[in-house]
Amino acid sequence: MSVPAGQSAETPKRLVVLISGRGSNLGALIEACEQDRIPAQIVGVISNRPDAAGLGFAEQHHIPHRVLNHRDYPSREAFDADLATAIEDYAPDLVILAGFMRILTPGFVDRFTGRMLNIHPSLLPKYRGLDTHARALADGEPEHGASVHFVTPELDGGPVIMQARVPVDPNDTPDTLAARVQRAEHRLYPEAVRRVCSGEIQWSGRILQADGSPLEAPLQLDEDTHDV
């Protein structure tokens, strides 16, 4: 992500976070921003569900927030058009999907190319879509994890920035594995967002770069960070 003209690299980036549920990754991002571990501030939170528990994090931390209930719209296109307008009202540098359970239309994704991140509970490209933990266990995978990627119109198909790997225990159930992966996500997402906000990771829709060189494979959290 290039630095806009007239803005220094030290200027905190403006983040808008989209949620649909508990918002645990939102909570981890809020904490990281408040502790200055990410050179950014969360300027807005938007949920497509009025009952999303994660809205409580925004209220508790005095972050502007709003609900756009997708059930009030006749089509995905109509919802996405209003969602894009609501996002732009906050003038964000990055849009962060944190458990936002909506498939976004190509026009919406194109509008935010290079500015929108998602976290997915698998080691992409494995297990795109839903039920990742049960699928990994059914296949006898020795490890599982989470991936942070730029969003493209292809579901869970954008370039992967960073991953966190989690060993699979022989006695794991989908629930126990999900809990372990989620703990890793709370370390992974803030670190990946930090790297994008700092300019270490850049992608404009062409070549994904890390520190100015093509990123040939996703960064690995445990190998590339220290107690994040």
XYZ file of C-alpha atoms in Angstrom:
228
model
C 0.000 0.000 0.000
C 1.605 3.233 -1.107
C 1.608 6.323 1.092
C -0.750 9.004 -0.304
C 0.770 12.324 -1.327
C 1.143 14.685 1.616
C 0.897 11.874 4.188
C 3.920 10.631 6.105
C 4.633 6.971 6.697
C 4.127 7.637 10.429
C 0.540 8.884 10.028
C -1.752 6.297 11.668
C -3.766 4.394 9.093
C -7.543 4.512 9.331
C -9.218 1.103 9.653
C -12.855 0.140 9.184
C -13.722 -3.311 10.526
C -16.677 -5.360 9.259
C -18.178 -7.979 11.569
C -21.136 -10.343 11.764
C -20.790 -12.072 15.124
C -18.746 -12.241 18.321
C -16.013 -9.937 17.120
C -13.124 -11.646 18.897
C -10.686 -10.632 16.161
C -12.059 -7.101 16.360
C -11.224 -7.161 20.072
C -7.669 -8.299 19.312
C -7.244 -5.520 16.739
C -8.616 -2.867 19.114
C -6.157 -3.975 21.795
C -3.237 -3.943 19.354
C -4.108 -0.432 18.147
C -4.534 0.895 21.677
C -1.151 -0.578 22.656
C 0.482 1.032 19.587
C 1.424 -2.365 18.173
C -0.299 -1.341 14.920
C 0.312 2.146 13.466
C -3.411 2.623 12.996
C -6.714 3.490 14.598
C -10.073 1.838 14.102
C -12.343 4.652 12.956
C -15.482 2.627 12.343
C -17.137 -0.764 12.852
C -19.968 -1.971 10.636
C -22.089 -5.083 11.180
C -24.615 -6.679 8.845
C -26.384 -8.152 11.868
C -28.019 -6.006 14.577
C -27.437 -8.728 17.194
C -23.685 -9.054 16.565
C -22.020 -9.273 19.973
C -18.907 -7.634 18.559
C -20.709 -4.305 18.463
C -20.174 -4.272 22.227
C -16.415 -3.954 21.685
C -16.957 -0.862 19.561
C -19.298 0.676 22.115
C -16.993 -0.124 25.025
C -14.032 1.509 23.282
C -16.030 4.485 21.977
C -15.537 3.552 18.322
C -18.194 4.815 15.896
C -20.323 1.904 14.724
C -23.419 1.156 12.750
C -25.591 -1.687 11.494
C -26.608 -2.323 7.909
C -28.975 -5.274 8.117
C -28.592 -7.238 4.890
C -32.116 -8.586 5.339
C -33.445 -5.102 4.626
C -32.123 -5.181 1.052
C -33.631 -6.795 -2.052
C -30.282 -7.957 -3.469
C -26.586 -8.353 -2.725
C -25.851 -5.532 -5.115
C -28.139 -3.135 -3.261
C -26.647 -4.070 0.106
C -23.083 -3.815 -1.154
C -23.736 -0.397 -2.669
C -24.903 0.995 0.678
C -22.116 -0.840 2.505
C -19.491 0.731 0.237
C -20.945 4.179 0.879
C -20.974 3.579 4.634
C -17.349 2.467 4.536
C -16.245 5.467 2.484
C -17.927 7.782 4.995
C -15.102 6.825 7.386
C -12.410 7.546 4.744
C -10.440 4.375 5.580
C -7.023 3.309 4.396
C -7.902 -0.349 4.984
C -11.097 -2.379 5.258
C -10.729 -5.334 7.635
C -13.109 -8.293 7.427
C -13.250 -9.892 10.868
C -15.814 -12.654 10.792
C -17.926 -10.816 8.235
C -20.155 -13.599 6.926
C -21.174 -12.188 3.567
C -20.069 -13.101 0.061
C -19.215 -9.756 -1.517
C -20.061 -8.842 -5.096
C -17.220 -8.384 -7.605
C -18.004 -4.681 -8.015
C -17.661 -4.113 -4.287
C -14.390 -6.035 -4.110
C -12.959 -4.161 -7.091
C -13.731 -0.863 -5.368
C -11.445 -1.789 -2.469
C -8.759 -3.796 -4.284
C -5.499 -3.635 -2.361
C -7.254 -2.102 0.658
C -9.295 -5.024 2.006
C -8.059 -7.907 4.177
C -9.712 -11.068 5.440
C -8.740 -13.803 7.887
C -9.728 -17.382 7.096
C -9.490 -20.396 9.446
C -7.350 -22.672 7.305
C -3.936 -22.835 5.695
C -5.023 -21.523 2.324
C -5.316 -22.659 -0.401
C -6.568 -25.641 1.610
C -10.161 -25.640 2.814
C -11.710 -22.550 1.341
C -15.264 -21.886 2.460
C -16.981 -23.231 5.576
C -16.488 -26.063 8.090
C -12.712 -25.896 7.785
C -11.935 -27.537 11.126
C -14.149 -30.577 10.553
C -12.771 -30.989 7.042
C -9.178 -30.837 8.239
C -9.883 -33.480 10.891
C -11.701 -35.716 8.410
C -8.665 -35.618 6.140
C -6.262 -36.463 8.959
C -4.257 -33.273 8.604
C -1.269 -33.077 10.987
C -1.572 -29.282 11.177
C -4.181 -26.646 10.599
C -4.248 -22.892 11.118
C -5.330 -19.529 9.775
C -4.420 -17.261 6.867
C -4.650 -13.513 6.278
C -5.141 -12.530 2.654
C -6.093 -9.643 0.442
C -9.661 -9.982 -0.777
C -10.433 -10.723 -4.426
C -13.708 -11.737 -6.081
C -12.645 -15.400 -5.793
C -13.845 -16.776 -2.451
C -10.861 -17.059 -0.073
C -8.664 -16.868 -3.163
C -6.715 -13.621 -2.753
C -2.960 -13.446 -2.206
C -2.025 -14.758 1.242
C 0.115 -12.458 3.381
C 0.740 -14.472 6.522
C -0.278 -17.712 8.209
C -0.287 -19.193 11.697
C 0.135 -22.960 11.941
C -1.471 -25.043 14.681
C -0.726 -28.735 15.338
C -3.680 -31.089 15.260
C -4.047 -33.277 18.346
C -5.266 -36.877 17.836
C -8.091 -36.197 20.316
C -9.200 -32.930 18.716
C -12.812 -32.248 17.872
C -13.885 -29.463 15.523
C -14.605 -27.322 18.586
C -11.265 -27.842 20.328
C -9.359 -27.301 17.098
C -11.402 -24.170 16.345
C -10.573 -22.750 19.781
C -6.846 -23.306 19.260
C -6.942 -21.765 15.798
C -8.855 -18.761 17.093
C -6.195 -18.089 19.736
C -3.633 -18.090 16.944
C -5.809 -15.732 14.898
C -5.702 -13.177 17.706
C -1.925 -12.998 17.294
C -1.891 -13.394 13.530
C -4.366 -10.732 12.408
C -2.840 -7.784 14.299
C 0.633 -8.700 13.043
C -0.494 -9.011 9.419
C -2.415 -5.732 9.630
C 0.644 -4.077 11.174
C 2.787 -5.140 8.251
C 0.326 -3.764 5.724
C -0.150 -0.502 7.639
C 3.614 -0.007 7.921
C 4.092 -0.556 4.195
C 6.119 -3.749 4.655
C 3.471 -5.627 2.669
C 2.094 -4.058 -0.515
C -0.328 -5.237 -3.162
C -2.076 -3.118 -5.762
C -3.802 -5.986 -7.554
C -0.636 -7.140 -9.293
C 2.471 -8.418 -7.468
C 2.377 -9.054 -3.717
C 5.542 -7.626 -2.204
C 7.259 -7.825 1.176
C 9.875 -5.145 1.837
C 9.992 -4.352 -1.882
C 10.570 -7.929 -3.095
C 7.999 -10.400 -4.452
C 6.520 -12.521 -1.679
C 6.945 -16.058 -2.979
C 5.196 -17.775 -0.052
C 3.116 -16.582 2.902
C 5.015 -15.307 5.922
C 4.720 -17.639 8.901
C 3.807 -16.085 12.222
C 6.002 -18.173 14.509
C 9.037 -17.878 12.251
C 8.762 -14.189 11.447
C 7.546 -12.533 14.648
C 8.599 -12.284 18.269
C 5.950 -12.540 20.966
C 3.331 -10.582 19.040
